Amino acid sequence: MTTMTASHPISRWSNALWTGTLGICAIVAVIRPAHADPRAVVELFTSQGCSSCPPADQIIGDLSKDPSIIALSMPIDYWDYLGWKDTLADSRFSARQRAYSRMRGDREVYTPQAVVNGSTHVIGSDRAGIENAIGKTDKGTGVMSVPVTMSLSGKHINVSVAESKEPAASHGEVWICSIAKSVPIAITRGENRGQQVTYHNVVRNLLKVGDWTGRPESWTVPIENLTRDGVDGAVVYVQDGSREKPGPMLGAAYTSLR
């Protein structure tokens, strides 16, 4: 049993003004370890106002059952003017989608769009395309090569990122997402009027845990900073680049909070 001690403060990425530093503390007991070494992170940029999105939302639900894949829904807000304001949308997700486009050097911003391992994009309703992209990026140097683990201990989540064995994966940012595993929404206006759509692994908040420099690092995050808005799970990922210039996913882990 090893004592894990955080060495860096955690900063919060939020639209609201943040007025303090989140609590950091050491933990001793490590329980309920998350599934280790998934092979892919799939981010779906979706909208309740997009008639093409429900099939993609279902695919994310299916992928979320695969322990080797971390599937995330990131509802965007730029279709809100079409007659229905997305009740889960967050402008940060729209900004993230545009940042990916800038990094790729294209103008491909659309819904439903799936970004696989931070490296490539595909139409979110194309299940075969997503699976092909997973297979291709999984072979990329450094992509999903860094072991990341999470565990619950009392009122804290312990996050550990191992040492890199790939020269291409030597630094990155560590983020934790609070997620709601299943959110049914009755849509009464817009292109999906009259439908009830269930959204899976919906990201409800993002917190920056710290910066990783290729060496073993550990942090602890108070659960109270995550459990709100129906949150019942958490995902940690290590990504090359930055929020403004996101690069390949280097590693990730998932844990249930309930």
Short mmCIF file of C-alpha atoms in Angstrom, two decimals:
data_model
loop_
_atom_site.label_atom_id
_atom_site.label_comp_id
_atom_site.label_asym_id
_atom_site.label_seq_id
_atom_site.Cartn_x
_atom_site.Cartn_y
_atom_site.Cartn_z
CA MET A 1 0.00 0.00 0.00
CA THR A 2 1.52 3.31 -1.09
CA THR A 3 0.75 6.80 0.08
CA MET A 4 -0.15 9.02 -2.88
CA THR A 5 0.53 12.73 -2.44
CA ALA A 6 -0.53 15.50 -4.79
CA SER A 7 2.26 17.84 -5.75
CA HIS A 8 0.38 20.33 -7.90
CA PRO A 9 -2.73 22.50 -7.44
CA ILE A 10 -5.79 21.70 -9.55
CA SER A 11 -7.18 24.48 -11.71
CA ARG A 12 -10.76 24.66 -12.93
CA TRP A 13 -11.76 25.36 -16.51
CA SER A 14 -15.17 26.98 -16.21
CA ASN A 15 -17.27 29.78 -17.66
CA ALA A 16 -17.87 31.07 -14.16
CA LEU A 17 -15.30 33.10 -12.24
CA TRP A 18 -13.27 30.78 -10.07
CA THR A 19 -12.22 32.22 -6.76
CA GLY A 20 -9.99 29.68 -5.09
CA THR A 21 -7.77 26.61 -5.31
CA LEU A 22 -9.40 23.21 -4.95
CA GLY A 23 -8.35 21.24 -1.94
CA ILE A 24 -5.39 18.90 -2.28
CA CYS A 25 -4.51 16.23 0.24
CA ALA A 26 -2.77 12.89 0.60
CA ILE A 27 -4.57 9.56 0.74
CA VAL A 28 -3.44 6.24 2.08
CA ALA A 29 -6.06 3.65 1.19
CA VAL A 30 -6.72 2.87 -2.48
CA ILE A 31 -9.99 1.13 -3.32
CA ARG A 32 -12.20 0.37 -6.29
CA PRO A 33 -9.57 0.76 -9.05
CA ALA A 34 -10.82 1.85 -12.45
CA HIS A 35 -10.40 -0.22 -15.61
CA ALA A 36 -6.80 0.21 -16.77
CA ASP A 37 -5.35 0.88 -20.20
CA PRO A 38 -8.35 1.58 -22.46
CA ARG A 39 -7.48 1.73 -26.14
CA ALA A 40 -9.55 4.73 -27.17
CA VAL A 41 -11.28 7.92 -26.11
CA VAL A 42 -14.21 8.82 -28.36
CA GLU A 43 -15.67 12.32 -27.99
CA LEU A 44 -19.04 12.92 -29.65
CA PHE A 45 -19.99 16.50 -30.44
CA THR A 46 -23.77 16.37 -30.60
CA SER A 47 -26.87 18.54 -30.27
CA GLN A 48 -30.48 18.05 -29.27
CA GLY A 49 -31.37 20.33 -32.18
CA CYS A 50 -29.68 18.15 -34.81
CA SER A 51 -31.91 15.60 -36.56
CA SER A 52 -28.87 13.54 -37.61
CA CYS A 53 -27.58 13.15 -34.07
CA PRO A 54 -29.85 10.58 -32.34
CA PRO A 55 -28.25 7.59 -34.16
CA ALA A 56 -24.83 8.85 -33.07
CA ASP A 57 -26.06 9.29 -29.50
CA GLN A 58 -27.14 5.65 -29.52
CA ILE A 59 -23.72 4.56 -30.79
CA ILE A 60 -22.07 6.37 -27.89
CA GLY A 61 -24.43 4.46 -25.59
CA ASP A 62 -23.29 1.20 -27.15
CA LEU A 63 -19.61 2.12 -27.00
CA SER A 64 -19.94 3.14 -23.36
CA LYS A 65 -20.60 -0.52 -22.51
CA ASP A 66 -17.19 -1.53 -23.86
CA PRO A 67 -14.62 -1.30 -21.03
CA SER A 68 -11.82 -0.78 -23.55
CA ILE A 69 -13.41 2.43 -24.87
CA ILE A 70 -14.11 5.67 -23.04
CA ALA A 71 -17.04 7.27 -24.87
CA LEU A 72 -18.01 10.86 -24.02
CA SER A 73 -20.88 13.09 -25.14
CA MET A 74 -20.04 16.79 -25.47
CA PRO A 75 -23.21 18.69 -26.45
CA ILE A 76 -22.51 21.91 -28.36
CA ASP A 77 -24.53 25.14 -28.32
CA TYR A 78 -24.21 26.61 -31.83
CA TRP A 79 -27.49 25.08 -33.09
CA ASP A 80 -29.54 26.57 -30.24
CA TYR A 81 -30.99 29.22 -32.58
CA LEU A 82 -32.80 26.57 -34.66
CA GLY A 83 -35.83 26.45 -32.36
CA TRP A 84 -34.64 24.36 -29.43
CA LYS A 85 -32.04 25.30 -26.84
CA ASP A 86 -29.96 22.22 -25.97
CA THR A 87 -30.43 21.64 -22.25
CA LEU A 88 -27.01 19.98 -21.87
CA ALA A 89 -24.97 22.19 -24.19
CA ASP A 90 -21.84 23.95 -23.04
CA SER A 91 -19.93 26.60 -24.99
CA ARG A 92 -16.67 24.99 -23.79
CA PHE A 93 -17.46 21.93 -25.90
CA SER A 94 -18.09 24.09 -28.98
CA ALA A 95 -14.73 25.74 -28.35
CA ARG A 96 -13.05 22.35 -27.94
CA GLN A 97 -14.48 21.13 -31.24
CA ARG A 98 -13.21 24.24 -33.02
CA ALA A 99 -9.79 23.83 -31.38
CA TYR A 100 -9.55 20.30 -32.79
CA SER A 101 -10.40 21.66 -36.24
CA ARG A 102 -7.68 24.29 -36.02
CA MET A 103 -5.13 21.68 -34.96
CA ARG A 104 -6.07 19.44 -37.90
CA GLY A 105 -5.89 22.42 -40.25
CA ASP A 106 -9.40 21.94 -41.64
CA ARG A 107 -12.81 23.56 -41.18
CA GLU A 108 -14.62 20.36 -40.32
CA VAL A 109 -16.94 21.41 -37.49
CA TYR A 110 -20.31 19.66 -37.65
CA THR A 111 -22.73 17.44 -35.78
CA PRO A 112 -22.67 14.60 -35.13
CA GLN A 113 -18.87 14.55 -35.14
CA ALA A 114 -16.77 11.97 -33.30
CA VAL A 115 -13.14 12.76 -32.48
CA VAL A 116 -11.17 9.59 -31.80
CA ASN A 117 -8.13 9.72 -29.51
CA GLY A 118 -7.79 13.42 -30.19
CA SER A 119 -6.28 12.53 -33.56
CA THR A 120 -8.94 12.05 -36.21
CA HIS A 121 -12.60 12.78 -36.81
CA VAL A 122 -15.44 10.82 -38.36
CA ILE A 123 -19.19 11.23 -38.74
CA GLY A 124 -20.60 10.29 -35.36
CA SER A 125 -23.30 8.05 -36.78
CA ASP A 126 -20.74 5.98 -38.73
CA ARG A 127 -20.07 3.07 -36.37
CA ALA A 128 -17.68 1.36 -38.77
CA GLY A 129 -15.82 4.62 -39.31
CA ILE A 130 -15.38 5.08 -35.57
CA GLU A 131 -14.10 1.53 -35.17
CA ASN A 132 -11.68 1.98 -38.08
CA ALA A 133 -10.40 5.23 -36.58
CA ILE A 134 -9.87 3.50 -33.24
CA GLY A 135 -7.82 0.81 -34.96
CA LYS A 136 -5.68 3.30 -36.83
CA THR A 137 -4.99 5.72 -33.99
CA ASP A 138 -4.36 2.87 -31.56
CA LYS A 139 -1.24 2.09 -33.60
CA GLY A 140 0.04 5.65 -33.52
CA THR A 141 3.22 6.31 -31.57
CA GLY A 142 2.35 7.53 -28.11
CA VAL A 143 -1.42 7.39 -28.58
CA MET A 144 -3.05 5.80 -25.51
CA SER A 145 0.33 4.48 -24.41
CA VAL A 146 0.48 6.01 -20.93
CA PRO A 147 -1.10 4.02 -18.06
CA VAL A 148 -3.59 6.12 -16.11
CA THR A 149 -5.51 4.94 -13.04
CA MET A 150 -8.20 6.33 -10.77
CA SER A 151 -9.43 5.04 -7.44
CA LEU A 152 -11.85 6.17 -4.77
CA SER A 153 -10.81 6.63 -1.18
CA GLY A 154 -13.34 8.18 1.17
CA LYS A 155 -14.29 11.56 -0.22
CA HIS A 156 -11.45 11.76 -2.73
CA ILE A 157 -10.44 10.43 -6.12
CA ASN A 158 -6.81 9.48 -6.53
CA VAL A 159 -5.36 10.02 -10.00
CA SER A 160 -2.07 8.40 -11.01
CA VAL A 161 -0.21 8.75 -14.31
CA ALA A 162 2.68 6.36 -14.90
CA GLU A 163 6.03 7.01 -16.50
CA SER A 164 6.04 7.13 -20.27
CA LYS A 165 7.80 4.42 -22.25
CA GLU A 166 7.25 6.19 -25.58
CA PRO A 167 9.49 9.11 -26.60
CA ALA A 168 6.51 10.71 -28.36
CA ALA A 169 4.53 10.75 -25.11
CA SER A 170 6.63 12.82 -22.76
CA HIS A 171 4.31 15.59 -21.57
CA GLY A 172 0.65 16.55 -21.48
CA GLU A 173 -2.20 18.04 -19.51
CA VAL A 174 -4.25 15.96 -17.09
CA TRP A 175 -8.00 16.64 -16.99
CA ILE A 176 -10.88 15.09 -15.09
CA CYS A 177 -14.42 15.06 -16.49
CA SER A 178 -17.47 14.61 -14.33
CA ILE A 179 -20.08 12.68 -16.30
CA ALA A 180 -23.74 11.72 -16.12
CA LYS A 181 -23.99 8.17 -17.44
CA SER A 182 -27.54 8.40 -18.79
CA VAL A 183 -29.67 11.51 -19.33
CA PRO A 184 -33.08 11.14 -21.04
CA ILE A 185 -34.34 14.36 -22.63
CA ALA A 186 -37.83 14.98 -24.03
CA ILE A 187 -37.41 17.38 -26.96
CA THR A 188 -40.50 19.44 -27.73
CA ARG A 189 -39.29 21.82 -30.46
CA GLY A 190 -36.83 21.94 -33.33
CA GLU A 191 -35.69 19.19 -35.69
CA ASN A 192 -36.14 16.43 -33.08
CA ARG A 193 -39.53 17.61 -31.87
CA GLY A 194 -41.55 14.86 -30.20
CA GLN A 195 -38.56 12.60 -29.55
CA GLN A 196 -37.08 11.45 -26.27
CA VAL A 197 -33.36 10.94 -26.67
CA THR A 198 -31.05 9.40 -24.08
CA TYR A 199 -27.58 10.89 -23.91
CA HIS A 200 -24.76 8.77 -22.53
CA ASN A 201 -21.65 9.75 -20.55
CA VAL A 202 -22.51 13.42 -20.81
CA VAL A 203 -19.66 15.62 -19.66
CA ARG A 204 -21.01 18.03 -17.04
CA ASN A 205 -17.78 19.70 -15.96
CA LEU A 206 -14.05 19.71 -16.65
CA LEU A 207 -11.28 20.31 -14.15
CA LYS A 208 -7.62 20.57 -14.97
CA VAL A 209 -5.76 18.28 -12.58
CA GLY A 210 -2.24 19.29 -13.51
CA ASP A 211 0.62 19.02 -15.98
CA TRP A 212 2.39 15.72 -16.62
CA THR A 213 6.06 15.70 -17.63
CA GLY A 214 6.65 12.05 -18.48
CA ARG A 215 7.46 10.96 -14.93
CA PRO A 216 5.10 9.21 -12.47
CA GLU A 217 2.69 11.75 -10.98
CA SER A 218 -0.22 11.58 -8.53
CA TRP A 219 -3.00 13.94 -7.51
CA THR A 220 -6.13 13.78 -5.37
CA VAL A 221 -9.42 15.46 -6.24
CA PRO A 222 -12.25 16.04 -3.72
CA ILE A 223 -15.34 14.20 -4.97
CA GLU A 224 -17.52 17.13 -3.87
CA ASN A 225 -16.05 19.12 -6.74
CA LEU A 226 -17.48 16.62 -9.22
CA THR A 227 -20.79 15.29 -7.89
CA ARG A 228 -23.39 17.74 -9.14
CA ASP A 229 -25.91 17.96 -12.00
CA GLY A 230 -26.67 14.23 -11.86
CA VAL A 231 -23.01 13.24 -12.05
CA ASP A 232 -22.35 9.56 -11.34
CA GLY A 233 -19.02 8.88 -13.06
CA ALA A 234 -15.63 10.39 -13.78
CA VAL A 235 -13.05 10.17 -16.56
CA VAL A 236 -9.43 11.26 -16.36
CA TYR A 237 -7.42 11.76 -19.53
CA VAL A 238 -3.87 12.82 -20.36
CA GLN A 239 -3.67 14.77 -23.61
CA ASP A 240 -0.74 16.19 -25.51
CA GLY A 241 -0.92 19.92 -26.21
CA SER A 242 -3.26 22.25 -24.35
CA ARG A 243 -6.89 23.28 -24.08
CA GLU A 244 -6.42 25.73 -26.97
CA LYS A 245 -4.29 23.29 -29.00
CA PRO A 246 -5.44 19.76 -28.14
CA GLY A 247 -3.30 16.92 -29.44
CA PRO A 248 -3.41 13.11 -29.26
CA MET A 249 -4.82 11.32 -26.25
CA LEU A 250 -1.97 9.70 -24.35
CA GLY A 251 -3.96 7.78 -21.74
CA ALA A 252 -7.26 7.72 -19.86
CA ALA A 253 -9.25 5.99 -17.14
CA TYR A 254 -12.87 5.78 -15.98
CA THR A 255 -14.52 5.14 -12.64
CA SER A 256 -18.10 5.04 -11.41
CA LEU A 257 -18.98 7.36 -8.53
CA ARG A 258 -22.19 5.55 -7.53
#
